[in-house]
PDB file of C-alpha atoms and ligand atoms in Angstrom:
ATOM      1  CA  MET A   1     192.841  84.814 285.713  1.00 95.00           C
ATOM      2  CA  GLN A   2     190.796  85.671 288.784  1.00 96.00           C
ATOM      3  CA  LEU A   3     188.140  88.333 289.100  1.00 97.00           C
ATOM      4  CA  GLN A   4     186.418  89.744 292.157  1.00 98.00           C
ATOM      5  CA  VAL A   5     182.748  89.836 291.218  1.00 98.00           C
ATOM      6  CA  ASN A   6     179.968  90.657 293.667  1.00 98.00           C
ATOM      7  CA  GLY A   7     182.215  89.905 296.619  1.00 97.00           C
ATOM      8  CA  LYS A   8     183.362  86.501 295.361  1.00 97.00           C
ATOM      9  CA  THR A   9     186.549  85.362 293.659  1.00 98.00           C
ATOM     10  CA  ARG A  10     185.731  83.921 290.248  1.00 97.00           C
ATOM     11  CA  GLN A  11     188.072  82.077 287.908  1.00 96.00           C
ATOM     12  CA  VAL A  12     187.736  83.158 284.280  1.00 96.00           C
ATOM     13  CA  GLN A  13     189.255  81.642 281.154  1.00 96.00           C
ATOM     14  CA  ARG A  14     188.823  84.305 278.477  1.00 95.00           C
ATOM     15  CA  GLU A  15     191.517  86.792 279.442  1.00 96.00           C
ATOM     16  CA  ASP A  16     191.421  88.634 276.084  1.00 97.00           C
ATOM     17  CA  GLU A  17     187.677  89.205 276.189  1.00 98.00           C
ATOM     18  CA  LEU A  18     185.657  92.285 277.120  1.00 98.00           C
ATOM     19  CA  LEU A  19     184.244  92.355 280.639  1.00 98.00           C
ATOM     20  CA  LEU A  20     180.646  92.323 279.347  1.00 98.00           C
ATOM     21  CA  TRP A  21     181.040  88.976 277.607  1.00 98.00           C
ATOM     22  CA  VAL A  22     182.926  87.369 280.478  1.00 98.00           C
ATOM     23  CA  LEU A  23     180.156  88.410 282.845  1.00 98.00           C
ATOM     24  CA  ARG A  24     177.340  87.261 280.582  1.00 98.00           C
ATOM     25  CA  ASP A  25     178.750  84.210 278.794  1.00 98.00           C
ATOM     26  CA  GLU A  26     181.309  82.820 281.193  1.00 98.00           C
ATOM     27  CA  LEU A  27     179.878  83.752 284.588  1.00 98.00           C
ATOM     28  CA  GLY A  28     176.206  83.674 283.602  1.00 98.00           C
ATOM     29  CA  LEU A  29     175.543  87.157 285.000  1.00 98.00           C
ATOM     30  CA  THR A  30     173.039  88.178 282.342  1.00 98.00           C
ATOM     31  CA  GLY A  31     171.669  91.090 284.364  1.00 97.00           C
ATOM     32  CA  THR A  32     174.296  93.157 282.561  1.00 98.00           C
ATOM     33  CA  HIS A  33     172.783  93.904 279.153  1.00 98.00           C
ATOM     34  CA  TYR A  34     174.283  94.386 275.703  1.00 98.00           C
ATOM     35  CA  GLY A  35     172.885  97.324 273.784  1.00 97.00           C
ATOM     36  CA  CYS A  36     175.091  99.366 271.478  1.00 97.00           C
ATOM     37  CA  GLY A  37     178.514  97.850 272.119  1.00 98.00           C
ATOM     38  CA  ILE A  38     180.179 101.224 271.630  1.00 98.00           C
ATOM     39  CA  GLY A  39     179.887 102.872 275.025  1.00 97.00           C
ATOM     40  CA  ILE A  40     176.831 105.016 274.344  1.00 97.00           C
ATOM     41  CA  CYS A  41     173.664 103.373 275.674  1.00 98.00           C
ATOM     42  CA  GLY A  42     174.768 102.364 279.177  1.00 98.00           C
ATOM     43  CA  SER A  43     172.847  99.080 279.362  1.00 98.00           C
ATOM     44  CA  CYS A  44     176.119  97.240 280.054  1.00 98.00           C
ATOM     45  CA  THR A  45     176.983  99.396 283.073  1.00 98.00           C
ATOM     46  CA  VAL A  46     178.661  97.789 286.075  1.00 98.00           C
ATOM     47  CA  LEU A  47     180.634  99.259 288.974  1.00 98.00           C
ATOM     48  CA  VAL A  48     184.390  98.783 289.117  1.00 98.00           C
ATOM     49  CA  ASP A  49     185.752  99.829 292.510  1.00 98.00           C
ATOM     50  CA  GLY A  50     182.500 101.749 292.869  1.00 97.00           C
ATOM     51  CA  GLN A  51     182.857 103.673 289.619  1.00 97.00           C
ATOM     52  CA  VAL A  52     180.304 103.516 286.791  1.00 97.00           C
ATOM     53  CA  THR A  53     181.949 101.508 284.002  1.00 98.00           C
ATOM     54  CA  ARG A  54     180.821 100.515 280.504  1.00 98.00           C
ATOM     55  CA  SER A  55     181.603  96.803 280.458  1.00 98.00           C
ATOM     56  CA  CYS A  56     181.263  96.653 276.647  1.00 98.00           C
ATOM     57  CA  LEU A  57     184.427  98.743 276.331  1.00 98.00           C
ATOM     58  CA  THR A  58     186.397  97.313 279.251  1.00 98.00           C
ATOM     59  CA  PRO A  59     188.985  94.575 278.687  1.00 98.00           C
ATOM     60  CA  VAL A  60     188.516  92.012 281.417  1.00 98.00           C
ATOM     61  CA  ALA A  61     192.259  92.012 282.113  1.00 98.00           C
ATOM     62  CA  SER A  62     192.040  95.670 283.119  1.00 98.00           C
ATOM     63  CA  VAL A  63     189.789  94.891 286.098  1.00 98.00           C
ATOM     64  CA  ALA A  64     191.916  92.143 287.636  1.00 96.00           C
ATOM     65  CA  GLY A  65     192.279  92.880 291.350  1.00 94.00           C
ATOM     66  CA  LYS A  66     189.391  95.362 291.322  1.00 98.00           C
ATOM     67  CA  ALA A  67     185.930  94.908 292.791  1.00 98.00           C
ATOM     68  CA  VAL A  68     183.312  94.396 290.076  1.00 98.00           C
ATOM     69  CA  THR A  69     179.671  94.812 291.067  1.00 98.00           C
ATOM     70  CA  THR A  70     176.811  93.815 288.802  1.00 98.00           C
ATOM     71  CA  LEU A  71     173.067  93.970 289.185  1.00 97.00           C
ATOM     72  CA  GLU A  72     173.154  90.488 290.725  1.00 97.00           C
ATOM     73  CA  GLY A  73     175.389  91.736 293.537  1.00 97.00           C
ATOM     74  CA  LEU A  74     172.941  94.250 294.986  1.00 98.00           C
ATOM     75  CA  ALA A  75     170.268  92.245 296.792  1.00 97.00           C
ATOM     76  CA  ARG A  76     171.064  90.528 300.099  1.00 94.00           C
ATOM     77  CA  THR A  77     169.990  87.015 301.092  1.00 92.00           C
ATOM     78  CA  GLY A  78     169.505  86.376 304.794  1.00 93.00           C
ATOM     79  CA  ARG A  79     170.308  83.145 306.632  1.00 92.00           C
ATOM     80  CA  ASP A  80     166.658  82.189 306.305  1.00 94.00           C
ATOM     81  CA  GLY A  81     166.893  82.578 302.524  1.00 93.00           C
ATOM     82  CA  ALA A  82     164.821  85.758 302.477  1.00 95.00           C
ATOM     83  CA  VAL A  83     165.958  88.223 299.823  1.00 94.00           C
ATOM     84  CA  THR A  84     166.131  91.938 300.605  1.00 95.00           C
ATOM     85  CA  LEU A  85     166.341  94.159 297.581  1.00 97.00           C
ATOM     86  CA  HIS A  86     168.801  97.035 297.466  1.00 97.00           C
ATOM     87  CA  PRO A  87     166.963 100.371 297.992  1.00 97.00           C
ATOM     88  CA  VAL A  88     167.545 101.253 294.338  1.00 98.00           C
ATOM     89  CA  GLN A  89     166.020  97.954 293.205  1.00 97.00           C
ATOM     90  CA  GLN A  90     163.072  98.449 295.549  1.00 97.00           C
ATOM     91  CA  ALA A  91     162.546 101.968 294.212  1.00 98.00           C
ATOM     92  CA  PHE A  92     162.453 100.697 290.612  1.00 98.00           C
ATOM     93  CA  VAL A  93     159.929  98.012 291.606  1.00 97.00           C
ATOM     94  CA  GLU A  94     157.749 100.866 292.846  1.00 97.00           C
ATOM     95  CA  ASN A  95     158.462 102.960 289.729  1.00 97.00           C
ATOM     96  CA  PRO A  96     158.786 100.417 286.916  1.00 96.00           C
ATOM     97  CA  LEU A  97     160.125 101.028 283.438  1.00 97.00           C
ATOM     98  CA  GLN A  98     158.670  99.652 280.225  1.00 96.00           C
ATOM     99  CA  CYS A  99     160.800  97.049 278.413  1.00 97.00           C
ATOM    100  CA  GLY A 100     163.583  97.240 281.001  1.00 95.00           C
ATOM    101  CA  TRP A 101     166.492  96.946 278.603  1.00 97.00           C
ATOM    102  CA  CYS A 102     168.085 100.093 280.027  1.00 97.00           C
ATOM    103  CA  LEU A 103     167.324  99.126 283.612  1.00 97.00           C
ATOM    104  CA  PRO A 104     170.728  97.674 284.620  1.00 96.00           C
ATOM    105  CA  GLY A 105     172.423 100.914 283.588  1.00 97.00           C
ATOM    106  CA  HIS A 106     169.959 103.078 285.466  1.00 98.00           C
ATOM    107  CA  VAL A 107     170.150 100.913 288.581  1.00 98.00           C
ATOM    108  CA  MET A 108     173.944 100.732 288.673  1.00 98.00           C
ATOM    109  CA  SER A 109     174.333 104.451 287.959  1.00 97.00           C
ATOM    110  CA  ALA A 110     171.851 105.270 290.729  1.00 97.00           C
ATOM    111  CA  VAL A 111     173.735 103.029 293.165  1.00 98.00           C
ATOM    112  CA  ALA A 112     176.974 104.885 292.394  1.00 98.00           C
ATOM    113  CA  LEU A 113     175.257 108.272 292.599  1.00 97.00           C
ATOM    114  CA  LEU A 114     173.672 107.586 296.005  1.00 97.00           C
ATOM    115  CA  ASN A 115     176.884 106.100 297.412  1.00 97.00           C
ATOM    116  CA  ALA A 116     178.656 109.346 296.533  1.00 96.00           C
ATOM    117  CA  ASN A 117     175.754 111.691 297.257  1.00 96.00           C
ATOM    118  CA  PRO A 118     172.946 110.433 299.519  1.00 95.00           C
ATOM    119  CA  ALA A 119     170.741 113.470 298.847  1.00 95.00           C
ATOM    120  CA  PRO A 120     171.065 114.377 295.167  1.00 96.00           C
ATOM    121  CA  THR A 121     169.195 117.336 293.708  1.00 96.00           C
ATOM    122  CA  PRO A 122     166.757 116.744 290.804  1.00 95.00           C
ATOM    123  CA  GLU A 123     169.424 118.160 288.467  1.00 96.00           C
ATOM    124  CA  GLN A 124     172.042 115.734 289.781  1.00 96.00           C
ATOM    125  CA  ILE A 125     169.592 112.851 289.332  1.00 96.00           C
ATOM    126  CA  ASP A 126     168.956 113.984 285.748  1.00 95.00           C
ATOM    127  CA  ASP A 127     172.683 114.213 285.043  1.00 93.00           C
ATOM    128  CA  SER A 128     173.191 110.683 286.345  1.00 92.00           C
ATOM    129  CA  ALA A 129     170.159 109.234 284.539  1.00 91.00           C
ATOM    130  CA  GLY A 130     171.052 110.987 281.294  1.00 91.00           C
ATOM    131  CA  ILE A 131     174.175 108.909 280.736  1.00 93.00           C
ATOM    132  CA  ASN A 132     171.917 105.876 280.134  1.00 96.00           C
ATOM    133  CA  LEU A 133     169.663 105.834 277.090  1.00 97.00           C
ATOM    134  CA  CYS A 134     166.048 104.721 277.467  1.00 97.00           C
ATOM    135  CA  ARG A 135     164.425 104.126 274.103  1.00 95.00           C
ATOM    136  CA  CYS A 136     161.031 103.797 275.835  1.00 96.00           C
ATOM    137  CA  GLY A 137     161.334 107.318 277.241  1.00 94.00           C
ATOM    138  CA  GLY A 138     161.050 106.223 280.860  1.00 95.00           C
ATOM    139  CA  TYR A 139     162.992 109.117 282.355  1.00 95.00           C
ATOM    140  CA  ASN A 140     160.141 110.366 284.539  1.00 96.00           C
ATOM    141  CA  ASN A 141     160.040 107.063 286.360  1.00 97.00           C
ATOM    142  CA  VAL A 142     163.833 106.941 286.521  1.00 97.00           C
ATOM    143  CA  ARG A 143     163.762 110.338 288.262  1.00 97.00           C
ATOM    144  CA  LYS A 144     161.061 109.177 290.667  1.00 97.00           C
ATOM    145  CA  ALA A 145     162.881 105.901 291.357  1.00 98.00           C
ATOM    146  CA  VAL A 146     166.215 107.544 292.153  1.00 97.00           C
ATOM    147  CA  ALA A 147     164.553 110.091 294.450  1.00 97.00           C
ATOM    148  CA  ARG A 148     162.625 107.275 296.168  1.00 97.00           C
ATOM    149  CA  ALA A 149     165.812 105.215 296.524  1.00 97.00           C
ATOM    150  CA  ALA A 150     167.501 108.147 298.246  1.00 97.00           C
ATOM    151  CA  GLU A 151     164.539 108.328 300.631  1.00 96.00           C
ATOM    152  CA  LEU A 152     164.668 104.569 301.306  1.00 96.00           C
ATOM    153  CA  LYS A 153     168.421 104.710 301.934  1.00 93.00           C
ATOM    154  CA  ARG A 154     168.030 107.581 304.369  1.00 88.00           C
ATOM    155  CA  GLY A 155     165.378 105.518 306.122  1.00 84.00           C
ATOM    156  CA  GLY A 156     167.939 102.756 306.572  1.00 69.00           C
ATOM    157  CA  LEU A 157     166.487 100.164 304.186  1.00 60.00           C
TER     158      LEU A 157
HETATM  159  S1  FES B   1     176.358  98.168 275.388  1.00 72.46           S
HETATM  160 FE1  FES B   1     177.847  99.236 276.495  1.00 72.46          FE
HETATM  161  S2  FES B   1     177.276 101.313 276.388  1.00 72.46           S
HETATM  162 FE2  FES B   1     175.844 100.271 275.095  1.00 72.46          FE
HETATM  163  S1  FES B   2     162.433 100.929 279.517  1.00 72.46           S
HETATM  164 FE1  FES B   2     162.786 100.277 277.466  1.00 72.46          FE
HETATM  165  S2  FES B   2     164.758 101.079 277.035  1.00 72.46           S
HETATM  166 FE2  FES B   2     164.268 101.924 278.936  1.00 72.46          FE
END
């Protein structure tokens, strides 16, 4: 079957597999992390047609024909090879987390939040961040990063 991943058409063999394992094992997109495997931690979060999706619970066949975006699909590479980080990535560089296991979930959730709401309130940022567990307790920096990303996006980065 074919998948649309990060703007490219990819051929995949394991049609009965969960999206997480196709992304990681078949397509080599290991930016999507495995944590709990039961839809709770959020480290496996990707966007499917722009919606926050737990890839550990999502049969790959169910996303055929939909646009899947992973962490690897956010940065842009110019003709000169220079990489420009997505504003959310840049904001997390400025406000780093500890071990980073939860990071893909926080980044992808923030991307979806800011696409829907370019100027979220602190409460809306907390609601969005709270769906992803951080065992290192990095929520203060998550809050700062999402607020900074909103600022960077408004500035046109
Ligand atoms: S690995 Fe998917 S929610 Fe935890
Ligand atoms: S930084 Fe370690 S789990 Fe969040």
